[in-house]
Coordinates of C-alpha atoms and ligand atoms in Angstrom, one line a residue:
M1 CA 113.5 78.5 68.8
S2 CA 109.8 77.6 68.4
V3 CA 108.1 75.1 70.6
T4 CA 105.0 73.0 69.8
F5 CA 102.6 72.1 72.6
P6 CA 100.6 69.0 71.8
I7 CA 96.8 68.6 72.4
Q8 CA 96.4 68.1 76.2
K9 CA 93.8 65.6 77.4
H10 CA 94.5 65.2 81.1
P11 CA 92.8 67.2 83.9
L12 CA 95.2 69.2 86.0
C13 CA 95.7 68.1 89.5
G14 CA 98.2 68.5 92.3
T15 CA 99.9 71.1 94.5
I16 CA 102.4 73.7 93.4
E17 CA 104.6 76.1 95.2
V18 CA 105.0 79.0 92.8
P19 CA 108.3 81.0 92.9
G20 CA 108.8 84.1 95.0
D21 CA 107.0 87.4 94.1
K22 CA 109.0 89.4 91.5
S23 CA 108.0 92.8 92.8
I24 CA 108.9 91.9 96.4
S25 CA 112.2 90.2 95.4
H26 CA 113.4 93.3 93.6
R27 CA 112.5 95.5 96.6
A28 CA 114.1 93.1 99.1
V29 CA 117.4 93.4 97.2
M30 CA 117.1 97.2 96.9
L31 CA 116.3 97.9 100.5
G32 CA 118.7 95.2 101.8
S33 CA 121.5 96.9 99.9
L34 CA 120.6 100.4 101.0
A35 CA 120.4 99.3 104.7
K36 CA 123.3 98.9 107.0
G37 CA 123.8 95.3 108.2
T38 CA 123.0 91.8 106.9
T39 CA 119.8 91.0 105.2
K40 CA 118.8 87.4 104.5
I41 CA 116.2 86.9 101.8
E42 CA 114.4 83.5 101.5
N43 CA 112.3 82.4 98.5
F44 CA 113.9 85.1 96.4
L45 CA 112.8 84.9 92.7
D46 CA 115.8 83.5 90.9
G47 CA 114.5 84.9 87.6
E48 CA 116.3 87.1 85.0
D49 CA 114.7 90.4 86.0
C50 CA 115.6 90.1 89.7
L51 CA 119.1 89.0 88.9
H52 CA 119.6 92.3 87.1
T53 CA 118.8 94.1 90.3
V54 CA 121.3 91.9 92.2
D55 CA 123.9 92.7 89.6
A56 CA 123.3 96.4 89.7
F57 CA 124.0 96.6 93.5
R58 CA 127.1 94.4 93.2
K59 CA 128.4 97.0 90.7
L60 CA 127.7 99.7 93.4
G61 CA 130.0 97.7 95.7
V62 CA 127.4 95.8 97.8
S63 CA 128.3 92.2 98.8
I64 CA 125.5 89.9 97.7
E65 CA 125.7 86.1 97.9
Q66 CA 123.0 84.3 96.0
D67 CA 122.4 80.6 96.1
G68 CA 119.2 79.9 94.1
T69 CA 116.3 81.3 96.2
N70 CA 118.5 82.2 99.2
V71 CA 120.3 85.6 99.2
I72 CA 122.5 87.2 101.8
I73 CA 123.3 90.9 101.5
T74 CA 126.0 92.5 103.6
S75 CA 126.1 96.2 103.2
D76 CA 127.6 99.2 105.0
G77 CA 124.6 101.2 103.9
F78 CA 124.0 103.5 100.9
K79 CA 126.6 106.0 102.1
A80 CA 129.3 103.4 101.3
F81 CA 128.1 102.8 97.7
Q82 CA 130.8 103.3 95.0
E83 CA 130.5 104.9 91.6
P84 CA 130.1 102.0 89.2
K85 CA 132.9 101.6 86.7
E86 CA 130.6 100.4 83.9
P87 CA 127.0 101.0 82.8
L88 CA 124.3 99.2 84.7
Y89 CA 122.4 96.8 82.5
F90 CA 118.8 96.1 83.4
G91 CA 117.8 93.6 80.7
N92 CA 114.0 93.5 80.3
S93 CA 113.3 94.7 83.8
G94 CA 111.1 97.8 84.0
T95 CA 110.9 97.5 87.8
T96 CA 114.7 97.6 88.0
A97 CA 115.0 100.5 85.6
R98 CA 112.3 102.8 87.2
L99 CA 113.1 102.1 90.9
M100 CA 116.9 102.4 90.3
L101 CA 116.4 105.8 88.7
G102 CA 114.8 106.9 92.0
I103 CA 117.7 105.5 94.0
L104 CA 120.6 106.6 91.8
S105 CA 119.2 110.2 91.5
G106 CA 120.1 110.8 95.2
L107 CA 123.5 109.1 95.3
P108 CA 126.6 111.4 94.9
F109 CA 128.1 110.0 91.7
H110 CA 127.5 109.4 88.0
T111 CA 125.8 106.3 86.6
V112 CA 124.8 105.2 83.1
V113 CA 121.9 102.7 82.8
W114 CA 120.6 100.7 79.8
G115 CA 118.5 97.7 78.9
D116 CA 117.5 95.3 76.2
P117 CA 115.7 96.5 73.0
H118 CA 112.2 96.0 74.7
L119 CA 113.1 98.1 77.8
T120 CA 114.7 100.7 75.6
V121 CA 111.4 101.6 74.0
R122 CA 109.4 101.8 77.3
P123 CA 108.7 105.3 78.7
M124 CA 111.0 106.5 81.4
D125 CA 109.8 110.1 81.4
R126 CA 107.0 109.2 83.8
V127 CA 109.8 108.7 86.4
V128 CA 112.4 111.2 85.1
L129 CA 110.0 114.2 85.2
P130 CA 109.0 113.9 88.9
L131 CA 112.6 113.1 89.8
R132 CA 113.8 116.2 88.0
K133 CA 111.2 118.2 90.1
M134 CA 113.1 116.8 93.1
G135 CA 116.4 118.2 91.7
A136 CA 117.6 115.1 89.9
Q137 CA 119.9 115.4 86.9
I138 CA 119.0 112.8 84.3
D139 CA 119.7 113.0 80.6
G140 CA 119.5 110.6 77.7
R141 CA 117.6 109.8 74.6
G142 CA 114.4 111.8 73.8
H143 CA 115.4 114.4 76.5
G144 CA 115.6 111.7 79.1
S145 CA 112.5 109.8 78.0
Y146 CA 114.2 106.5 77.1
L147 CA 117.2 104.3 78.1
P148 CA 120.1 104.6 77.9
L149 CA 120.1 107.3 80.6
A150 CA 122.9 109.1 82.5
I151 CA 122.3 110.1 86.1
R152 CA 124.4 112.6 88.0
G153 CA 123.5 112.2 91.7
K154 CA 122.3 115.5 93.3
T155 CA 121.0 116.8 96.6
L156 CA 117.3 116.2 96.3
K157 CA 114.4 118.0 97.9
G158 CA 111.0 116.6 98.8
I159 CA 108.0 117.3 96.5
D160 CA 104.2 116.9 96.6
Y161 CA 103.3 114.8 93.6
E162 CA 100.0 113.5 92.2
L163 CA 100.6 110.5 90.0
P164 CA 99.3 111.1 86.5
V165 CA 99.6 107.3 85.7
K166 CA 98.5 104.3 87.8
S167 CA 101.9 102.9 88.3
A168 CA 103.6 101.4 91.4
Q169 CA 106.9 101.7 89.7
V170 CA 106.6 105.5 89.4
K171 CA 105.3 105.8 93.0
S172 CA 108.1 103.6 94.2
A173 CA 110.8 105.6 92.3
I174 CA 109.6 108.8 94.0
L175 CA 109.4 107.2 97.4
L176 CA 112.9 105.8 97.1
A177 CA 114.3 109.2 96.0
G178 CA 112.4 110.6 99.0
L179 CA 114.6 108.6 101.3
F180 CA 117.5 110.9 100.3
A181 CA 115.5 114.1 99.8
E182 CA 115.6 117.1 102.1
G183 CA 112.2 117.4 103.9
T184 CA 109.2 115.3 103.2
T185 CA 108.1 113.8 99.9
R186 CA 104.4 113.3 99.4
V187 CA 102.9 111.1 96.7
K188 CA 99.1 110.8 95.9
E189 CA 97.6 108.2 93.7
R190 CA 94.1 108.2 92.1
S191 CA 93.9 104.4 92.2
K192 CA 95.8 102.4 94.7
T193 CA 98.6 100.4 93.1
R194 CA 100.7 97.6 94.7
D195 CA 102.2 98.9 98.0
H196 CA 105.1 96.5 98.6
T197 CA 107.6 99.5 98.6
E198 CA 105.7 101.2 101.4
N199 CA 105.4 97.9 103.4
M200 CA 109.1 97.1 103.0
L201 CA 110.3 100.7 103.7
R202 CA 108.4 100.5 107.0
A203 CA 110.0 97.2 107.8
F204 CA 113.5 98.6 107.2
G205 CA 112.8 101.5 109.5
A206 CA 112.0 104.3 107.1
D207 CA 110.0 107.3 108.2
I208 CA 106.9 106.6 106.1
N209 CA 103.2 107.3 106.6
V210 CA 100.3 106.0 104.5
M211 CA 97.0 107.8 104.7
G212 CA 94.6 106.2 102.2
N213 CA 96.0 106.9 98.8
E214 CA 98.6 109.4 100.1
I215 CA 102.0 108.5 101.2
A216 CA 104.6 110.7 102.9
I217 CA 108.3 109.8 103.4
T218 CA 110.9 111.8 105.2
K219 CA 114.7 111.7 104.7
R220 CA 116.5 109.0 106.6
Q221 CA 120.2 108.9 107.4
E222 CA 120.2 105.1 107.6
L223 CA 118.0 102.0 107.1
T224 CA 118.3 99.0 109.3
A225 CA 118.6 95.5 107.8
V226 CA 115.8 93.0 108.4
D227 CA 115.3 89.5 107.0
V228 CA 112.7 89.0 104.3
T229 CA 110.7 85.9 103.3
V230 CA 109.2 86.4 99.9
P231 CA 105.7 85.1 99.4
G232 CA 104.8 83.2 96.2
D233 CA 103.9 85.4 93.3
I234 CA 100.2 85.7 92.6
S235 CA 101.0 86.9 89.1
S236 CA 102.7 83.5 88.5
A237 CA 100.0 81.5 90.3
A238 CA 97.5 83.2 88.0
F239 CA 98.5 81.0 85.1
F240 CA 97.6 77.8 87.0
I241 CA 94.6 79.4 88.7
V242 CA 93.1 80.0 85.2
A243 CA 94.3 76.7 83.9
A244 CA 92.6 74.7 86.6
T245 CA 89.4 76.8 86.1
I246 CA 89.2 76.1 82.4
V247 CA 90.4 72.5 82.0
P248 CA 87.6 70.1 82.8
H249 CA 87.8 67.9 86.0
S250 CA 90.9 69.9 87.3
E251 CA 91.8 70.7 90.9
V252 CA 95.0 72.5 91.8
T253 CA 96.3 73.9 95.0
L254 CA 98.9 76.7 95.1
L255 CA 100.8 77.1 98.4
H256 CA 102.1 80.2 100.2
V257 CA 100.8 82.7 97.6
G258 CA 101.1 86.5 98.4
L259 CA 97.6 87.9 99.1
N260 CA 98.3 91.6 99.4
E261 CA 95.0 93.2 98.6
T262 CA 96.6 95.5 96.0
R263 CA 97.3 92.3 94.0
T264 CA 94.3 90.0 94.5
G265 CA 92.0 91.4 91.9
I266 CA 92.1 88.1 90.0
I267 CA 90.6 86.2 92.9
D268 CA 87.8 88.8 93.2
V269 CA 87.1 88.6 89.5
L270 CA 87.1 84.8 89.4
K271 CA 84.6 84.7 92.3
E272 CA 82.4 87.2 90.4
M273 CA 82.6 85.0 87.3
G274 CA 81.4 82.0 89.4
A275 CA 84.7 80.1 89.7
D276 CA 85.3 77.5 92.4
I277 CA 88.2 79.1 94.2
S278 CA 89.0 79.1 97.9
V279 CA 91.7 80.6 100.0
T280 CA 92.9 78.9 103.3
N281 CA 95.7 79.1 105.8
V282 CA 95.8 82.9 105.6
R283 CA 98.6 84.5 107.6
T284 CA 100.9 87.5 107.6
S285 CA 104.7 87.5 107.3
G286 CA 106.9 90.7 107.1
G287 CA 103.9 92.9 106.6
E288 CA 102.6 90.9 103.6
K289 CA 99.5 88.6 103.7
L290 CA 99.8 85.1 102.2
G291 CA 97.8 81.8 102.0
D292 CA 97.0 78.8 100.0
I293 CA 94.6 78.9 97.0
T294 CA 92.6 75.9 95.7
V295 CA 90.9 76.0 92.4
R296 CA 88.6 73.6 90.6
H297 CA 87.2 73.6 87.1
S298 CA 83.9 75.4 86.8
A299 CA 81.4 77.1 84.5
L300 CA 82.0 80.9 84.2
K301 CA 80.0 84.0 83.4
A302 CA 81.3 87.2 81.8
V303 CA 82.0 90.3 83.8
T304 CA 83.2 93.9 83.3
I305 CA 86.7 94.7 84.7
E306 CA 87.4 98.4 85.0
G307 CA 88.4 101.4 87.2
D308 CA 90.2 100.8 90.5
M309 CA 90.2 97.0 89.8
I310 CA 92.7 97.4 87.0
P311 CA 95.9 98.1 89.0
R312 CA 94.9 95.1 91.3
L313 CA 95.3 92.7 88.3
I314 CA 97.2 94.6 85.7
D315 CA 99.7 91.8 85.0
E316 CA 97.0 89.1 85.0
I317 CA 95.0 90.6 82.2
P318 CA 96.5 88.5 79.4
I319 CA 95.6 85.3 81.2
I320 CA 92.2 86.7 82.3
A321 CA 91.5 87.3 78.6
L322 CA 92.0 83.6 78.0
L323 CA 89.6 82.8 80.9
A324 CA 87.0 85.2 79.4
T325 CA 87.0 83.2 76.1
Q326 CA 85.5 80.3 78.2
A327 CA 82.9 82.5 80.0
E328 CA 79.3 82.8 78.8
G329 CA 78.7 86.3 77.6
K330 CA 80.6 89.5 76.9
T331 CA 83.6 90.3 79.1
V332 CA 84.6 94.0 78.9
I333 CA 88.1 95.0 80.1
K334 CA 88.6 98.8 80.1
D335 CA 90.7 101.6 81.8
A336 CA 93.7 99.4 81.1
E337 CA 95.6 101.6 78.7
E338 CA 98.7 101.0 80.8
L339 CA 98.9 97.6 79.1
R340 CA 100.1 99.3 75.9
V341 CA 103.4 100.1 77.6
K342 CA 104.2 96.8 79.3
E343 CA 106.9 94.4 78.1
T344 CA 105.1 94.6 74.8
D345 CA 101.7 96.2 73.8
R346 CA 99.7 93.6 75.7
I347 CA 96.3 94.8 74.4
H348 CA 97.4 94.2 70.8
A349 CA 99.4 91.1 71.5
V350 CA 96.6 89.4 73.5
V351 CA 94.0 90.2 70.7
E352 CA 96.4 88.8 68.0
V353 CA 97.2 85.6 69.9
L354 CA 93.6 84.8 71.0
T355 CA 92.2 85.7 67.5
T356 CA 94.7 83.2 65.9
L357 CA 93.4 80.6 68.3
G358 CA 89.8 81.2 67.3
A359 CA 88.5 83.6 70.1
H360 CA 86.0 86.4 69.4
I361 CA 87.8 89.4 70.7
E362 CA 87.9 93.1 69.9
E363 CA 90.7 95.5 70.5
K364 CA 89.9 98.8 72.2
D365 CA 92.2 101.8 73.0
D366 CA 92.1 101.0 76.7
G367 CA 91.3 97.3 76.8
M368 CA 89.3 94.6 74.9
I369 CA 86.0 92.9 74.6
I370 CA 85.8 89.1 74.6
Y371 CA 82.7 87.2 73.5
G372 CA 82.4 83.7 75.0
K373 CA 82.1 80.9 75.3
T374 CA 84.3 79.9 72.3
P375 CA 86.1 76.6 71.6
L376 CA 89.7 77.4 70.8
K377 CA 91.8 75.8 68.0
G378 CA 95.5 75.3 67.5
G379 CA 97.8 77.6 65.6
A380 CA 101.1 79.4 65.4
I381 CA 101.4 82.3 67.8
K382 CA 104.1 84.8 68.9
S383 CA 105.3 85.5 72.4
Y384 CA 106.6 89.0 71.6
S385 CA 109.5 88.2 73.8
D386 CA 107.1 88.8 76.7
H387 CA 107.1 86.2 79.5
R388 CA 103.4 86.6 80.3
M389 CA 102.5 86.3 76.6
A390 CA 104.6 83.1 76.3
M391 CA 102.9 81.6 79.4
L392 CA 99.5 82.6 78.0
G393 CA 100.3 80.6 74.9
A394 CA 101.4 77.6 76.8
I395 CA 98.2 77.6 79.0
S396 CA 96.0 78.1 76.0
S397 CA 97.3 74.8 74.5
L398 CA 95.6 73.0 77.4
I399 CA 92.2 73.7 75.9
T400 CA 92.8 73.9 72.2
S401 CA 91.6 71.3 69.7
G402 CA 94.9 71.3 67.9
P403 CA 98.6 71.8 68.8
V404 CA 99.9 75.4 69.6
T405 CA 103.3 76.5 68.3
I406 CA 105.0 79.5 70.1
D407 CA 107.9 81.2 68.4
D408 CA 110.0 81.5 71.5
V409 CA 109.4 80.7 75.2
S410 CA 112.8 81.6 76.6
S411 CA 111.4 84.9 78.1
I412 CA 109.5 82.8 80.7
N413 CA 112.8 82.7 82.7
I414 CA 112.2 86.4 83.4
S415 CA 109.6 85.6 86.1
Y416 CA 108.9 81.9 86.3
P417 CA 112.0 79.7 85.6
T418 CA 110.2 76.5 86.8
F419 CA 107.1 77.1 84.8
F420 CA 107.4 74.0 82.6
E421 CA 108.4 71.8 85.5
H422 CA 105.2 72.8 87.3
L423 CA 103.0 72.6 84.3
G424 CA 104.4 69.0 83.6
Q425 CA 103.8 68.1 87.2
I426 CA 100.1 68.9 87.3
S427 CA 99.3 67.8 83.7
R428 CA 101.3 64.6 83.9
T429 CA 103.1 65.6 80.7
N430 CA 106.8 66.0 80.0
Y431 CA 107.5 69.5 78.8
Q432 CA 111.3 69.4 79.2
Ligands
S3P501 C1 105.5 96.5 89.2 C2 104.5 97.4 88.8 C3 103.6 97.2 87.7 C4 103.7 95.8 87.1 C5 105.1 95.3 87.0 C6 105.7 95.3 88.4 C7 106.3 96.7 90.4 O1 104.1 98.1 86.7 O2 103.0 95.8 85.8 O3 105.1 94.0 86.5 O4 107.0 95.8 90.8 O5 106.2 97.9 90.9 P1 103.6 99.7 86.6 O6 104.1 100.3 87.8 O7 104.2 100.2 85.3 O8 102.1 99.6 86.5

């Protein structure tokens, strides 16, 4: 169902606690299920993607009680997992699909996995090929390149693997398979991607070593349960960070946001653009840094975003593109070809949406060029069933001269179920 966002006149002000980090919530359920004992997760992201991970482990026989953002996992460890009686459905969740392939490859039974039409066209061969090198038996559409896939668990062996793509999901799938593999599994990445899997494996007692961009993991008979408090998701905070920067007279504070350096590219880029952003109350919990972020409206200048910076803000690029329309000069985003295989082709989708709203933006194979500063107008845009595109549309409406209509915003429940409540709170508008 389409939704129309009226012209917004108020500055944004107030304090928000964004929901738990999606990447960390998935991993907490995975490792809590693999470990022997009881794992309590606080501030779990109660969004559709993470609920598919919960459901998958329930089907493997793990007891998981979930009450909103509190989760209690009671497991006898991965050796007690049972062959699922039905296929595991992962919905839209690429993280569930790729990481579960790593886990299921080393478990002694047969599993079939599938997803929604968007996940079904996303590449899985990037995970399947290295897992096959470890001895995994995976088959399915396109010689195992796309869901649905069938996995017959095997005895795995460690490999040395240099990642051809900058992907934390691929790295994580191999490391998780490495937990079950004979010997040591080594993964090398050219650009450092998010390292939540490494941090959490260490916390759960895995034998893991990180040396710069190289990670080694050695087989473990058992993981030990530990409690996890999930920090707020910087990828969700990003929408309000950008909103407060571009809406005149705004000041917004975001509490308890994860500040892992593999994820804070958006803060570095905003500072370089001249934004008024500060981070306070920095602390560490469960191996992850977190703190509070305060942002005020400010004038911006264009920048170039490329190379090793890209994995540090890959999910924030759609909303950074909106930010760039309000910066003086030419913002170049390159080396970001991975955006083409996200929930949708986010290079094409961002260019389409922002062009409809009056931006001057050019599509490139590996990114985009945005010419600012441009006033934006209203219009009818598509979300491409992509949560981050739908939120980009909603935030755009805060600065457009006319109303913005989005074809469907239901995908926002994937990562930020309380998005409209929070947006309403800081803009003094009722979005319900
Ligand atoms: C994620 C890794 C990234 C990111 C995704 C979550 C993860 O994907 O875009 O939203 O939790 O590991 P890639 O590994 O495909 O870059």
